[in-house]
XYZ file of C-alpha atoms in Angstrom:
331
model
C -2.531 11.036 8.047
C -5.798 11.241 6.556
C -8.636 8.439 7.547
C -10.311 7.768 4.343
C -14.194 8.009 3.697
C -16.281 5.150 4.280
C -17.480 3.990 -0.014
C -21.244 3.616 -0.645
C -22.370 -0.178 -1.422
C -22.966 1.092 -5.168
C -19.664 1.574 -5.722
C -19.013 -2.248 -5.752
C -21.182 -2.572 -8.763
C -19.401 0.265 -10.822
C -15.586 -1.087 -10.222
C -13.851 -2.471 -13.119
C -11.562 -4.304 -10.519
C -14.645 -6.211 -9.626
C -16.181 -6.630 -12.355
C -15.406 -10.491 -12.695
C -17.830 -10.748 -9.685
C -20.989 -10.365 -11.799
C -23.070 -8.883 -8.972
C -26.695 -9.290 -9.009
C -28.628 -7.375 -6.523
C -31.449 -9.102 -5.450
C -32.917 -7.355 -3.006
C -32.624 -4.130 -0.913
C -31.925 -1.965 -3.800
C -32.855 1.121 -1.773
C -29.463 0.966 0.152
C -27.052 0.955 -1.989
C -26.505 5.021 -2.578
C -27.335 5.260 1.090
C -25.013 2.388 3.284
C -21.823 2.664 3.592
C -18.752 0.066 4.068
C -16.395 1.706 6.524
C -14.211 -1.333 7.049
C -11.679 -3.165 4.662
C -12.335 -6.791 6.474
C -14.830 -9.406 5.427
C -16.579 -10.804 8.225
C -18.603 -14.560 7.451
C -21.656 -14.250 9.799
C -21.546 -17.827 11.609
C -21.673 -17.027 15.221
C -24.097 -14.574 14.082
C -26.258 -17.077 12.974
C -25.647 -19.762 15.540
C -27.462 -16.866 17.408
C -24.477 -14.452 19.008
C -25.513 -11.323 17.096
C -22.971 -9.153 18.978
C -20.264 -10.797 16.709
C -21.240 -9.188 13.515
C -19.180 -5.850 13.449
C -20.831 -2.483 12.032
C -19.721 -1.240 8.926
C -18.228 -4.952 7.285
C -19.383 -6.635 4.418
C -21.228 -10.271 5.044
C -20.564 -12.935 3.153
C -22.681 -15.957 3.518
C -21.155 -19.276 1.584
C -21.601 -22.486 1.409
C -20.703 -23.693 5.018
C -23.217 -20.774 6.237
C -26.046 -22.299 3.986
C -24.533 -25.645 5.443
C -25.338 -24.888 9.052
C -28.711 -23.254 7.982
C -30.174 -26.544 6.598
C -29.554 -28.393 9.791
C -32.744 -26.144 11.237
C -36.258 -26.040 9.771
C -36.955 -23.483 7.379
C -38.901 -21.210 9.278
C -35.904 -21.361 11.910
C -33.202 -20.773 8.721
C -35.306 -17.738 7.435
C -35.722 -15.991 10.905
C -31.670 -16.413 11.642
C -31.254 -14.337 8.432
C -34.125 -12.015 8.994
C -32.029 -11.435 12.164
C -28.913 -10.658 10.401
C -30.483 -8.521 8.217
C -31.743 -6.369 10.920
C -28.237 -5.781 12.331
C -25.812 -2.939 11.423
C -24.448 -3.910 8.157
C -23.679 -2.103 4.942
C -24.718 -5.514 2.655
C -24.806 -8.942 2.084
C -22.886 -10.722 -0.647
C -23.835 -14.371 -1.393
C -21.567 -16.522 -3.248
C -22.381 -19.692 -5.516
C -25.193 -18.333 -7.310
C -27.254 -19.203 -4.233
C -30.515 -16.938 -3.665
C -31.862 -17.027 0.072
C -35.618 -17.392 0.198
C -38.000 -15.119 -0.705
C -38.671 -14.564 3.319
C -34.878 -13.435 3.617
C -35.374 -11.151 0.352
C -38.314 -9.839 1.929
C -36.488 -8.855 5.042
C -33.434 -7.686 3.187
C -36.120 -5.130 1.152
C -37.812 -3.976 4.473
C -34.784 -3.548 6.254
C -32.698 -1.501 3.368
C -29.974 -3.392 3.468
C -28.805 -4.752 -0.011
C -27.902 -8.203 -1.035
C -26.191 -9.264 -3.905
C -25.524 -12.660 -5.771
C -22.395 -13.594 -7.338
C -21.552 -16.771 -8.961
C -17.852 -17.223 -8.078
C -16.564 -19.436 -4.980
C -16.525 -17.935 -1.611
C -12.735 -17.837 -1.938
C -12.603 -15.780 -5.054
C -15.076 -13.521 -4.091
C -13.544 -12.826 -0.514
C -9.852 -12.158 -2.123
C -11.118 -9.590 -4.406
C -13.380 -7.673 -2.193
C -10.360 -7.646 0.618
C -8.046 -6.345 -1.897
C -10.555 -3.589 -3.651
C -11.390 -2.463 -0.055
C -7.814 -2.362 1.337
C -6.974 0.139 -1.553
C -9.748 2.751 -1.191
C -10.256 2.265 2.448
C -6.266 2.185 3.559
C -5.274 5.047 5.977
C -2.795 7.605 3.754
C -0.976 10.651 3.417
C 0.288 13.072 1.302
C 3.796 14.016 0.852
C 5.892 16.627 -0.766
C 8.326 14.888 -2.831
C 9.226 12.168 -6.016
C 8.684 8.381 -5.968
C 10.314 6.661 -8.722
C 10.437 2.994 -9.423
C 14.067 2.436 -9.276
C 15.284 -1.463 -10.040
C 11.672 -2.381 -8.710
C 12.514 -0.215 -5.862
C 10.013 2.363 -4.974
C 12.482 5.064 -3.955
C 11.055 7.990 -2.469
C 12.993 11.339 -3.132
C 12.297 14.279 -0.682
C 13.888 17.650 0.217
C 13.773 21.032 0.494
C 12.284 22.985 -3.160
C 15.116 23.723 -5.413
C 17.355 20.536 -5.133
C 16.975 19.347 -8.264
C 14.541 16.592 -6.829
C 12.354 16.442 -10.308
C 15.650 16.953 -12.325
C 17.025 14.443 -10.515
C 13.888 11.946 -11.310
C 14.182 13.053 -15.407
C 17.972 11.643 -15.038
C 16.302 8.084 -13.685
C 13.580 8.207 -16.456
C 16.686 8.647 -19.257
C 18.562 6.059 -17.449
C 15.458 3.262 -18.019
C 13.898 3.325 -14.438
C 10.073 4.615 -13.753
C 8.250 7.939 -12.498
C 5.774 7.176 -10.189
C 4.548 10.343 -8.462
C 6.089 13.905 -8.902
C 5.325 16.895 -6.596
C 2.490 15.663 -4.441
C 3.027 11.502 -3.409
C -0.052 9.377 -2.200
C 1.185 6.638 0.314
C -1.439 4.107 1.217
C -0.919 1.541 3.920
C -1.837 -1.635 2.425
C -2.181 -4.689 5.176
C -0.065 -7.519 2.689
C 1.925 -4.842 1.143
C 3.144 -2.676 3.345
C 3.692 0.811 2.143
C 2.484 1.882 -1.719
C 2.700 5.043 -3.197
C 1.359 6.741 -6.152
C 0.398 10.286 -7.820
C -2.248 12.623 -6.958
C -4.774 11.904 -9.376
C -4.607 14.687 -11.429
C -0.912 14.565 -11.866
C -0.424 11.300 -13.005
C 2.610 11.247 -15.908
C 3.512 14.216 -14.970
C 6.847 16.043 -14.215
C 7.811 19.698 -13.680
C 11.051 21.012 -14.159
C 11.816 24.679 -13.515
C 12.706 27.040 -16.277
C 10.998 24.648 -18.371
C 7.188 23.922 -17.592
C 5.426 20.724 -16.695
C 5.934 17.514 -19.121
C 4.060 14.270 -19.640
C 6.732 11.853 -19.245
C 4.212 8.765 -20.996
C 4.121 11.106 -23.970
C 7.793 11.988 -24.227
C 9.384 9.107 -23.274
C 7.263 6.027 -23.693
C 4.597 3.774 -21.665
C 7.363 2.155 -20.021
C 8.688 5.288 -18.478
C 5.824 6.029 -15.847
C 3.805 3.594 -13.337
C 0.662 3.845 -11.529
C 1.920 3.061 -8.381
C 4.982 1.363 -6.485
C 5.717 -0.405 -2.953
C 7.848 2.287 -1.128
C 11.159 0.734 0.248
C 13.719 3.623 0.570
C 13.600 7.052 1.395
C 16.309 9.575 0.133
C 17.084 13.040 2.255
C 18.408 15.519 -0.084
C 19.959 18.629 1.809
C 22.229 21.301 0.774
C 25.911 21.405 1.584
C 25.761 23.686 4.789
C 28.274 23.018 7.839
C 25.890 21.215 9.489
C 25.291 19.023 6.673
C 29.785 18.660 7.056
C 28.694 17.675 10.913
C 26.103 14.891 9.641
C 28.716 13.315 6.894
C 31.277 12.992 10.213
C 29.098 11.492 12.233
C 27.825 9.031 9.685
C 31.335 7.393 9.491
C 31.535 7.705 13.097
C 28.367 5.465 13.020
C 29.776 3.599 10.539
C 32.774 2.216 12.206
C 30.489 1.763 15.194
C 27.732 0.149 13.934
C 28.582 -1.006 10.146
C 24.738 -0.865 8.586
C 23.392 -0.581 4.730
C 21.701 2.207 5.934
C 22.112 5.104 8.391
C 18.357 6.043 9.718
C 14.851 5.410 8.908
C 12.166 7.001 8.379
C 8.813 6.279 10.041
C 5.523 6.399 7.600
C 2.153 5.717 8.839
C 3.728 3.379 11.230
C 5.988 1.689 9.169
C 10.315 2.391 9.394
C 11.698 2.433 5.927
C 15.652 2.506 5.324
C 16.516 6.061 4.593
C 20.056 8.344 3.421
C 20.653 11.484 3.651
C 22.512 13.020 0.473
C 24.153 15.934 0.483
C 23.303 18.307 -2.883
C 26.693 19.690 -4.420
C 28.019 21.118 -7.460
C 29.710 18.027 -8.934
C 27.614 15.388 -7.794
C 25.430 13.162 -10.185
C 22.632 12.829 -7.826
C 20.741 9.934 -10.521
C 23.857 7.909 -10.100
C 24.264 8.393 -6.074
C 20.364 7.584 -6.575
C 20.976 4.365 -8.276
C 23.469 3.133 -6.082
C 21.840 3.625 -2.859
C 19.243 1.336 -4.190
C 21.786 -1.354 -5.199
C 22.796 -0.997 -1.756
C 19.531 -1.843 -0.347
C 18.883 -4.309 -2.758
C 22.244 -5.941 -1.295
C 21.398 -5.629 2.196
C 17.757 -6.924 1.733
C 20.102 -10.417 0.721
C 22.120 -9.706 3.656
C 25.166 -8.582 2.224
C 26.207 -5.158 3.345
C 29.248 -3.054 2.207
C 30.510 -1.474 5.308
C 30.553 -4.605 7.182
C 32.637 -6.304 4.517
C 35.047 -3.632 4.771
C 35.391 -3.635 8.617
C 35.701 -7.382 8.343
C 38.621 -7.312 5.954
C 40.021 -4.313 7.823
C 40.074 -6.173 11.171
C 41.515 -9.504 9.532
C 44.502 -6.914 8.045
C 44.841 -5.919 11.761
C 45.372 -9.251 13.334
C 47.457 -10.506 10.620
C 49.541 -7.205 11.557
C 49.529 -8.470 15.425
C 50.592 -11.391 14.863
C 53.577 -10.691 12.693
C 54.598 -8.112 15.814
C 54.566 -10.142 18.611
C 56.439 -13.271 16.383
């Protein structure tokens, strides 16, 4: 797991995601190619500026609102302006002030001297506070790389990994035919997003793309349509594939051992960055369609995400069978 690197302020001003915001930096200019936001949590300064400075966290983005400019009115000016010179003198990256409200000229003042910029956007506090969380959850979430193919499947984001050579890309083309989504080929991105769990997407520079041995590298957008890729997915299922060795023979037996133990959708998980995702182990065989063994492992967990689960259905009716057989012995 990598930690990612902490984004300068200026980057907030550049990012089409927050563009809607209509910054306007009023004051401490100076900072914002040098301070850095190292934390994806918004933090509204009121203890802060009810005088507990210790609350304000280094490395999060303030926000004052309304209910901050609120509580700063019910002290004289001079009072108001020194509680924000204060805050301005703390640890922070910058200051983001929402309404289209400007602090006074003292608070600009001590914004400039301090280095610490402050910006002005018009939208409610709400609005602004959602879209800063979400912008800084994406490029600040812990992540890893992994060797392997995510494809959208039925809204699924099934991750396909292995060891080289078992079809995994070939088996990904088959999905793209069949109507379902590339997502990441060769080298997957998964991002630990706080509301939404686990998403994955490609390594930048191999967005689209697929390679397939024996024939080269292919950009699936171009041969198959803007449907047929997507940026990025919610990962929900992980798929083993391993070649059809005894021991792989060992695994199969004690999966239905397991089964008839412990009826489940699924037989393990797999933990990423903290998180367990369902996962199946497939075993790669001349003869099998892997796309369709694919597919239907994700209508599986689709199923059992709705609570209804195959194997248990089975046992169920098996052990009905089995008492009906009882009691016709001992009658």
């Amino acid at each position: 797991m990598t930690a990612p690197e902490p984004i300068l302020v200026e980057r907030l001003l550049v990012e089409r995601q927050l563009a809607p915001l209509k910054f306007e930096v009023v004051a401490g200019i100076d900072g914002l190619d040098k301070l850095r936001i190292s934390n994806t949590r918004i933090q509204k300064p009121d203890l802060a500026l009810a005088g507990y400075l210790p609350s304000v966290k280094p490395g999060r983005l303030q926000i004052l609102g309304e209910s901050e400019y609120d509580f700063l009115r019910t002290f004289p000016a001079e009072e108001a302006e020194l509680r924000l010179r204060r805050l301005m003198e703390l640890d922070i990256p910058c200051v983001v002030s929402t309404k289209g409200t400007r602090p006074p000229k003292a608070v600009l003042a001590a914004a400039d001297a301090a280095g610490v910029p402050l910006m002005v956007t018009p939208v409610q506090t709400s609005e602004a506070i959602e879209a800063i969380s979400d912008f800084l959850e994406d490029v600040l979430a812990p992540r890893i790389q992994l060797h392997g193919v995510l494809v959208d499947v039925f809204s699924l984001g099934t991750l396909i990994v292995g060891d080289p050579g078992l079809g995994k890309s070939e088996c990904a083309l088959e999905l793209v035919y069949r109507g379902h989504r590339l997502v990441a080929d060769d080298t997957v991105v998964i991002r630990r997003i706080h509301h939404r769990g686990l998403l994955g997407s490609p390594h930048e520079l191999l967005e689209n793309y697929l390679e397939l041995r024996g024939v080269g590298i292919i950009d699936v957008r171009k041969h198959f349509g803007m449907t047929a890729t997507s940026p990025a997915v919610s990962l929900s299922l992980v798929i083993q594939l391993t070649k059809l060795t005894p021991e792989a023979r060992e695994m199969e037996q004690k999966w239905r051992e397991q089964m008839m133990e412990r009826p489940s959708a699924w037989t393990s998980t797999e933990e990423i960055l903290g998180v367990e995702i369902p996962k199946y182990t497939m075993v790669v065989a001349p003869g099998r369609d892997l796309a369709i063994m694919v597919e239907t492992a994700v209508r599986k967990c689709l199923l059992a995400q709705r609570g209804i689960e195959d194997e248990r259905g089975f046992l169920e009716s098996v052990n009905l069978i089995a008492q009906g057989g009882d009691d016709d012995g001992n009658e």
